[in-house]
CSV table of C-alpha atoms in Angstrom, one decimal:
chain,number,residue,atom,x,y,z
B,9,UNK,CA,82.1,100.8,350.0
B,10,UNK,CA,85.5,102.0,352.1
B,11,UNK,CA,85.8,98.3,352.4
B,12,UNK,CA,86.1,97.5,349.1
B,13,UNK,CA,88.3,100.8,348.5
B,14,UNK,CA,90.5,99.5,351.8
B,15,UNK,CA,90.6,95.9,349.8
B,16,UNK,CA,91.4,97.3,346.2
B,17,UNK,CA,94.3,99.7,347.9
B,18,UNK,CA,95.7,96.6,349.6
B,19,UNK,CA,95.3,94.5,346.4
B,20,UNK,CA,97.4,97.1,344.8
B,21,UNK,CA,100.1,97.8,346.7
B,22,UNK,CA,100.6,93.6,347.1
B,23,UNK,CA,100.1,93.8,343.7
B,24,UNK,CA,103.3,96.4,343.5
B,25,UNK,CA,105.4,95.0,346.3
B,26,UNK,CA,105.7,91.4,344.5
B,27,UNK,CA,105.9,93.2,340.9
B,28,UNK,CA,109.1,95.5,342.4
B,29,UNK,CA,110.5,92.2,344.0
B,30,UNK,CA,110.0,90.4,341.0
B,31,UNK,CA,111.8,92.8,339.3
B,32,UNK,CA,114.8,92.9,341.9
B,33,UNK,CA,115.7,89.2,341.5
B,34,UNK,CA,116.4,89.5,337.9
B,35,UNK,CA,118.3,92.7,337.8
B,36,UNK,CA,119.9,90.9,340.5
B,37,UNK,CA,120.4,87.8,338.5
B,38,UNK,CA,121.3,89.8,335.2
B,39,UNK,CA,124.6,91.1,337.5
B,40,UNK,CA,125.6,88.4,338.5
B,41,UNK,CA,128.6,87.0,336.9
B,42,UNK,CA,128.2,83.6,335.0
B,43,UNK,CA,129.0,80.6,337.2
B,44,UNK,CA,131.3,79.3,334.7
B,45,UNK,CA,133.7,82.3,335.1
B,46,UNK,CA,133.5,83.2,338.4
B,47,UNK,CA,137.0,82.9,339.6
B,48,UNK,CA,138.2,82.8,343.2
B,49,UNK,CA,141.6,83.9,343.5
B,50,UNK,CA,143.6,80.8,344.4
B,51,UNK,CA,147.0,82.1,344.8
B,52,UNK,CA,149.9,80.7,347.0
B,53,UNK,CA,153.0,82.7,347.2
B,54,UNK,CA,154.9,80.2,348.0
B,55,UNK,CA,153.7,78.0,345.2
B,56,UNK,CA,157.0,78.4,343.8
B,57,UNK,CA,158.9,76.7,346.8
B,58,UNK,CA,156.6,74.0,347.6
B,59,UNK,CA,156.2,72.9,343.7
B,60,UNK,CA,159.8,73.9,342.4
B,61,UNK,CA,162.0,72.1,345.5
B,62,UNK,CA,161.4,68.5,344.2
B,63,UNK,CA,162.0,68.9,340.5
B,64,UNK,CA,165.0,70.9,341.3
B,65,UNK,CA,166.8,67.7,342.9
B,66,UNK,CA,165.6,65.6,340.3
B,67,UNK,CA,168.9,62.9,338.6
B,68,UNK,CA,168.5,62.8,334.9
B,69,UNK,CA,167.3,58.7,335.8
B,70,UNK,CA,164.5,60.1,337.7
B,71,UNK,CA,163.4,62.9,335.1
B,72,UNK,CA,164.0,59.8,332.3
B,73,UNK,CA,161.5,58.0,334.6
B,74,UNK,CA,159.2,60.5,335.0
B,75,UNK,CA,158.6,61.3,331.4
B,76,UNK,CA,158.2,57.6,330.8
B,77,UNK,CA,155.8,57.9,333.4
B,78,UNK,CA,153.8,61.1,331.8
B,79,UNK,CA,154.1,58.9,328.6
B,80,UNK,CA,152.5,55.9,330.0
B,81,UNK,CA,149.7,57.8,331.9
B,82,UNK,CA,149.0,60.3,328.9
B,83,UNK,CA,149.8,62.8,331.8
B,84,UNK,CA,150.0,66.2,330.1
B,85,UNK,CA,152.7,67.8,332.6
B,86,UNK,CA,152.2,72.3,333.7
B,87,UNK,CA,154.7,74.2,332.0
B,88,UNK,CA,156.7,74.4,334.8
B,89,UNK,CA,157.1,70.8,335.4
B,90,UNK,CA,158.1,70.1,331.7
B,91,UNK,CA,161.0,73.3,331.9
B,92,UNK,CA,161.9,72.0,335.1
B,93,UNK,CA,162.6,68.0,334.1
B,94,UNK,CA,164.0,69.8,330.2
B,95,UNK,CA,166.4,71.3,331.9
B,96,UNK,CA,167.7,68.5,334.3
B,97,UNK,CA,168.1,66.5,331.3
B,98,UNK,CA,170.1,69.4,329.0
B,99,UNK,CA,172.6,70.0,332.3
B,100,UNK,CA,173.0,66.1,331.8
B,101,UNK,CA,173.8,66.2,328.1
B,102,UNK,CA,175.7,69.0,328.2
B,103,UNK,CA,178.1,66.8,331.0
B,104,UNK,CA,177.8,63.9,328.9
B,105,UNK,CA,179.2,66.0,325.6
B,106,UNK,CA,181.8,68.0,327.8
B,107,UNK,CA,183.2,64.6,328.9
B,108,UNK,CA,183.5,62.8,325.1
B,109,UNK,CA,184.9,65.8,324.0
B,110,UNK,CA,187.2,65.7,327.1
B,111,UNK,CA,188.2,62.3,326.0
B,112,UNK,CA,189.0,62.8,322.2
């Protein structure tokens, strides 16, 4: 009889142990933050520099050629890239303007 009391005791408390555990994985699961938009925070100050430097120095041929380029590809260029080659190409026609009106 204390046998079966010692077994039924140790039933129960495996019993509660793997029922609490159980319960621990998904409240643990239920915190945790969707793959999908878990984020890990990428940033490089000097992102700026490194991606800036080249389209800075661009010659209104080269930016013509690059947009031909993102045309051909069906390359959608970052914002930055687009303002950076937009305003090559306005210094360039702002020269080329200044100069016919310098002629006339």
């Amino acid at each position: 009889m204390e046998l079966f009391i010692a077994l039924l005791a140790g039933a129960a408390t495996a019993l509660i142990y793997g029922f609490t555990k159980a319960q621990q994985r998904k409240a643990r699961k239920r915190r945790a933050p969707h793959p999908a938009l878990d984020t890990q925070n990428t940033t490089n100050y000097n992102m700026e520099i490194l991606e800036e430097a080249p389209l800075k120095k661009l010659t209104p041929e080269e930016a013509n050629r690059m947009i031909e380029h993102w045309k051909r590809g069906g390359y959608i260029p970052s914002h930055r890239e687009f303002y950076a080659v937009q305003r090559v190409l306005r210094r360039e026609a702002k020269r080329e303007i200044k100069s016919v009106q310098e002629e006339s």
